[in-house]
Amino acid sequence: MPVSNVVEPDSTGPTEQLLTPGEVAHIFGVDPKTVNRWSLTGKIPSLKTPGGQRRYRQSDVNALLNG
Amino acid sequence: MPVSNVVEPDSTGPTEQLLTPGEVAHIFGVDPKTVNRWSLTGKIPSLKTPGGQRRYRQSDVNALLNG
DNA sequence: GACGAATTGGGTAATTTGGGGA
DNA sequence: TGTGTCCAAATTACCCAATTCG
């Protein structure tokens, strides 16, 4: 099934586009493993799906791109 | 098929192929260090990974090749 | 040809990244 | 496709010498 059920009914956070490791990797021109490393070393925040996979906020990615 | 059709309307996201310093160096026939110097002196734009490495847009490289 | 300024590459050590496999 | 780990390759920043350009 698609992993892109990104709509959050939760009202606490802004409904924001979440990106997979592969998508973030493509944006930066690096390997998906490298993106996971960034998460482990605290360089980019990440959310975890109940299945243990990571998702990244578009805004966090943009913040890194802009400096 | 992509897992999710993530639209990237955001202008900050480079929807473009990115090249490593080594690849750009090979294209121009120079040392990778020289490519990084071009970036430092503003001769070619570059993105930075959170790890501090540089990536170059294909279009910027082409512009330099043709200009 | 001589001169100074800028560009480039060599060498090094530390960090980041990617490949292979589980 | 994604995760976690090990290891080799690539990249970075630094200083210095050789080369190139006007």
mmCIF file of C-alpha atoms (C1' of nucleotides) in Angstrom:
data_model
loop_
_atom_site.group_PDB
_atom_site.id
_atom_site.type_symbol
_atom_site.label_atom_id
_atom_site.label_comp_id
_atom_site.label_asym_id
_atom_site.label_seq_id
_atom_site.Cartn_x
_atom_site.Cartn_y
_atom_site.Cartn_z
ATOM 1 C CA MET A 1 0.000 0.000 0.000
ATOM 2 C CA PRO A 2 1.055 3.510 -0.588
ATOM 3 C CA VAL A 3 3.163 5.077 2.055
ATOM 4 C CA SER A 4 1.928 8.503 1.204
ATOM 5 C CA ASN A 5 -0.935 8.765 3.640
ATOM 6 C CA VAL A 6 0.487 11.969 4.833
ATOM 7 C CA VAL A 7 -2.625 13.711 5.957
ATOM 8 C CA GLU A 8 -2.612 14.173 9.681
ATOM 9 C CA PRO A 9 -5.943 14.645 11.341
ATOM 10 C CA ASP A 10 -4.079 15.764 14.394
ATOM 11 C CA SER A 11 -4.625 19.395 15.047
ATOM 12 C CA THR A 12 -1.445 19.984 16.980
ATOM 13 C CA GLY A 13 0.808 20.133 13.971
ATOM 14 C CA PRO A 14 0.492 21.741 10.586
ATOM 15 C CA THR A 15 -0.488 19.286 7.918
ATOM 16 C CA GLU A 16 2.748 19.185 6.091
ATOM 17 C CA GLN A 17 4.157 17.184 3.271
ATOM 18 C CA LEU A 18 6.386 14.391 4.531
ATOM 19 C CA LEU A 19 9.217 13.003 2.447
ATOM 20 C CA THR A 20 10.730 9.529 2.351
ATOM 21 C CA PRO A 21 14.505 9.024 2.763
ATOM 22 C CA GLY A 22 14.785 8.353 -0.948
ATOM 23 C CA GLU A 23 13.082 11.596 -1.833
ATOM 24 C CA VAL A 24 15.264 13.635 0.476
ATOM 25 C CA ALA A 25 18.318 11.845 -0.895
ATOM 26 C CA HIS A 26 17.348 12.841 -4.413
ATOM 27 C CA ILE A 27 16.907 16.459 -3.415
ATOM 28 C CA PHE A 28 20.411 16.659 -1.950
ATOM 29 C CA GLY A 29 22.036 14.404 -4.485
ATOM 30 C CA VAL A 30 23.156 11.849 -1.919
ATOM 31 C CA ASP A 31 22.448 8.236 -1.010
ATOM 32 C CA PRO A 32 19.375 7.390 1.090
ATOM 33 C CA LYS A 33 21.670 5.901 3.708
ATOM 34 C CA THR A 34 23.313 9.262 4.080
ATOM 35 C CA VAL A 35 19.975 10.856 4.854
ATOM 36 C CA ASN A 36 19.382 8.341 7.604
ATOM 37 C CA ARG A 37 22.812 9.192 8.950
ATOM 38 C CA TRP A 38 21.830 12.852 9.104
ATOM 39 C CA SER A 39 18.868 11.857 11.186
ATOM 40 C CA LEU A 40 20.980 9.761 13.540
ATOM 41 C CA THR A 41 23.486 12.561 14.025
ATOM 42 C CA GLY A 42 20.783 15.124 14.627
ATOM 43 C CA LYS A 43 21.365 17.122 11.472
ATOM 44 C CA ILE A 44 17.760 16.796 10.402
ATOM 45 C CA PRO A 45 14.679 16.051 12.502
ATOM 46 C CA SER A 46 12.631 13.039 11.572
ATOM 47 C CA LEU A 47 9.329 11.420 12.341
ATOM 48 C CA LYS A 48 8.900 7.707 12.625
ATOM 49 C CA THR A 49 6.092 5.667 11.206
ATOM 50 C CA PRO A 50 4.690 2.929 13.423
ATOM 51 C CA GLY A 51 6.665 0.566 11.218
ATOM 52 C CA GLY A 52 9.945 2.143 12.270
ATOM 53 C CA GLN A 53 10.700 4.057 9.085
ATOM 54 C CA ARG A 54 11.661 7.691 8.922
ATOM 55 C CA ARG A 55 9.815 10.554 7.296
ATOM 56 C CA TYR A 56 11.131 14.056 6.868
ATOM 57 C CA ARG A 57 9.304 17.356 6.887
ATOM 58 C CA GLN A 58 9.483 19.474 3.775
ATOM 59 C CA SER A 59 10.144 22.513 5.914
ATOM 60 C CA ASP A 60 13.106 20.859 7.625
ATOM 61 C CA VAL A 61 14.539 19.941 4.257
ATOM 62 C CA ASN A 62 14.076 23.482 3.014
ATOM 63 C CA ALA A 63 15.766 24.861 6.102
ATOM 64 C CA LEU A 64 18.838 22.767 5.366
ATOM 65 C CA LEU A 65 18.830 23.773 1.731
ATOM 66 C CA ASN A 66 18.736 27.428 2.617
ATOM 67 C CA GLY A 67 21.587 27.238 4.998
ATOM 68 C CA MET B 1 5.979 3.635 -10.037
ATOM 69 C CA PRO B 2 6.933 6.045 -7.347
ATOM 70 C CA VAL B 3 5.661 5.256 -3.927
ATOM 71 C CA SER B 4 4.229 8.692 -3.711
ATOM 72 C CA ASN B 5 3.742 11.339 -6.287
ATOM 73 C CA VAL B 6 5.210 14.059 -4.220
ATOM 74 C CA VAL B 7 4.740 17.291 -6.011
ATOM 75 C CA GLU B 8 7.515 19.746 -5.447
ATOM 76 C CA PRO B 9 6.072 23.145 -6.006
ATOM 77 C CA ASP B 10 8.590 24.565 -3.641
ATOM 78 C CA SER B 11 11.175 26.697 -5.367
ATOM 79 C CA THR B 12 13.878 25.814 -2.888
ATOM 80 C CA GLY B 13 13.833 22.195 -3.916
ATOM 81 C CA PRO B 14 16.179 21.629 -6.799
ATOM 82 C CA THR B 15 14.233 19.352 -9.090
ATOM 83 C CA GLU B 16 17.378 18.756 -10.986
ATOM 84 C CA GLN B 17 20.273 16.394 -11.219
ATOM 85 C CA LEU B 18 23.125 17.236 -8.899
ATOM 86 C CA LEU B 19 26.781 16.485 -9.553
ATOM 87 C CA THR B 20 29.592 15.736 -7.119
ATOM 88 C CA PRO B 21 32.826 17.756 -7.168
ATOM 89 C CA GLY B 22 34.610 14.808 -8.732
ATOM 90 C CA GLU B 23 32.124 14.586 -11.576
ATOM 91 C CA VAL B 24 32.355 18.286 -12.335
ATOM 92 C CA ALA B 25 36.130 18.093 -12.142
ATOM 93 C CA HIS B 26 36.162 15.299 -14.687
ATOM 94 C CA ILE B 27 33.937 17.287 -17.026
ATOM 95 C CA PHE B 28 36.274 20.269 -16.975
ATOM 96 C CA GLY B 29 39.451 18.228 -16.772
ATOM 97 C CA VAL B 30 40.615 19.849 -13.555
ATOM 98 C CA ASP B 31 41.235 18.810 -9.983
ATOM 99 C CA PRO B 32 38.230 18.532 -7.636
ATOM 100 C CA LYS B 33 39.858 21.111 -5.419
ATOM 101 C CA THR B 34 39.734 23.586 -8.253
ATOM 102 C CA VAL B 35 36.007 23.077 -8.634
ATOM 103 C CA ASN B 36 35.534 23.834 -4.966
ATOM 104 C CA ARG B 37 37.563 26.996 -5.414
ATOM 105 C CA TRP B 38 35.245 28.066 -8.223
ATOM 106 C CA SER B 39 32.405 27.685 -5.767
ATOM 107 C CA LEU B 40 34.199 29.736 -3.129
ATOM 108 C CA THR B 41 34.938 32.537 -5.570
ATOM 109 C CA GLY B 42 31.363 32.599 -6.824
ATOM 110 C CA LYS B 43 32.110 31.281 -10.284
ATOM 111 C CA ILE B 44 29.632 28.456 -9.897
ATOM 112 C CA PRO B 45 26.718 28.123 -7.469
ATOM 113 C CA SER B 46 26.636 25.136 -5.168
ATOM 114 C CA LEU B 47 24.417 23.402 -2.659
ATOM 115 C CA LYS B 48 25.763 22.000 0.557
ATOM 116 C CA THR B 49 24.817 18.752 2.197
ATOM 117 C CA PRO B 50 24.377 18.870 5.978
ATOM 118 C CA GLY B 51 27.698 17.053 6.086
ATOM 119 C CA GLY B 52 29.416 20.038 4.512
ATOM 120 C CA GLN B 53 29.988 18.645 1.044
ATOM 121 C CA ARG B 54 29.069 20.456 -2.148
ATOM 122 C CA ARG B 55 26.780 19.452 -4.976
ATOM 123 C CA TYR B 56 26.537 21.240 -8.304
ATOM 124 C CA ARG B 57 23.544 21.656 -10.590
ATOM 125 C CA GLN B 58 23.886 20.226 -14.054
ATOM 126 C CA SER B 59 22.426 23.405 -15.505
ATOM 127 C CA ASP B 60 25.025 25.560 -13.775
ATOM 128 C CA VAL B 61 27.762 23.354 -15.138
ATOM 129 C CA ASN B 62 26.298 23.596 -18.623
ATOM 130 C CA ALA B 63 26.056 27.350 -18.332
ATOM 131 C CA LEU B 64 29.741 27.478 -17.536
ATOM 132 C CA LEU B 65 30.553 25.155 -20.391
ATOM 133 C CA ASN B 66 28.600 27.213 -22.887
ATOM 134 C CA GLY B 67 29.418 30.582 -21.532
ATOM 135 C "C1'" DG C 1 61.982 38.536 -21.823
ATOM 136 C "C1'" DA C 2 60.740 40.161 -17.018
ATOM 137 C "C1'" DC C 3 57.405 41.176 -13.595
ATOM 138 C "C1'" DG C 4 53.469 40.647 -10.243
ATOM 139 C "C1'" DA C 5 48.911 38.661 -9.487
ATOM 140 C "C1'" DA C 6 45.961 35.025 -9.890
ATOM 141 C "C1'" DT C 7 45.061 30.147 -10.687
ATOM 142 C "C1'" DT C 8 46.117 25.488 -10.117
ATOM 143 C "C1'" DG C 9 47.811 21.117 -8.193
ATOM 144 C "C1'" DG C 10 50.511 18.346 -4.535
ATOM 145 C "C1'" DG C 11 50.591 16.810 0.128
ATOM 146 C "C1'" DT C 12 48.308 15.893 4.576
ATOM 147 C "C1'" DA C 13 44.791 14.835 8.253
ATOM 148 C "C1'" DA C 14 40.007 14.689 9.559
ATOM 149 C "C1'" DT C 15 35.345 14.142 8.156
ATOM 150 C "C1'" DT C 16 31.632 12.577 5.112
ATOM 151 C "C1'" DT C 17 29.800 9.498 1.906
ATOM 152 C "C1'" DG C 18 28.697 5.243 -0.746
ATOM 153 C "C1'" DG C 19 29.052 0.135 -1.669
ATOM 154 C "C1'" DG C 20 28.256 -4.516 -0.041
ATOM 155 C "C1'" DG C 21 25.878 -7.526 2.775
ATOM 156 C "C1'" DA C 22 22.685 -8.973 6.595
ATOM 157 C "C1'" DT D 1 12.069 0.334 -0.027
ATOM 158 C "C1'" DG D 2 14.201 1.025 4.348
ATOM 159 C "C1'" DT D 3 17.287 -0.107 8.395
ATOM 160 C "C1'" DG D 4 21.913 -0.811 10.814
ATOM 161 C "C1'" DT D 5 26.913 -1.900 10.438
ATOM 162 C "C1'" DC D 6 31.673 -2.160 8.548
ATOM 163 C "C1'" DC D 7 35.023 -0.542 5.431
ATOM 164 C "C1'" DA D 8 36.992 1.831 1.417
ATOM 165 C "C1'" DA D 9 36.578 5.940 -1.485
ATOM 166 C "C1'" DA D 10 35.581 10.708 -1.919
ATOM 167 C "C1'" DT D 11 35.542 15.337 -0.099
ATOM 168 C "C1'" DT D 12 37.029 19.014 2.803
ATOM 169 C "C1'" DA D 13 40.295 22.533 4.641
ATOM 170 C "C1'" DC D 14 44.846 23.881 5.198
ATOM 171 C "C1'" DC D 15 49.577 25.470 3.478
ATOM 172 C "C1'" DC D 16 52.957 25.776 -0.113
ATOM 173 C "C1'" DA D 17 55.197 25.473 -4.756
ATOM 174 C "C1'" DA D 18 54.559 25.516 -9.798
ATOM 175 C "C1'" DT D 19 52.210 27.343 -13.566
ATOM 176 C "C1'" DT D 20 49.658 30.702 -16.224
ATOM 177 C "C1'" DC D 21 47.896 35.309 -17.609
ATOM 178 C "C1'" DG D 22 48.087 40.226 -18.641
#
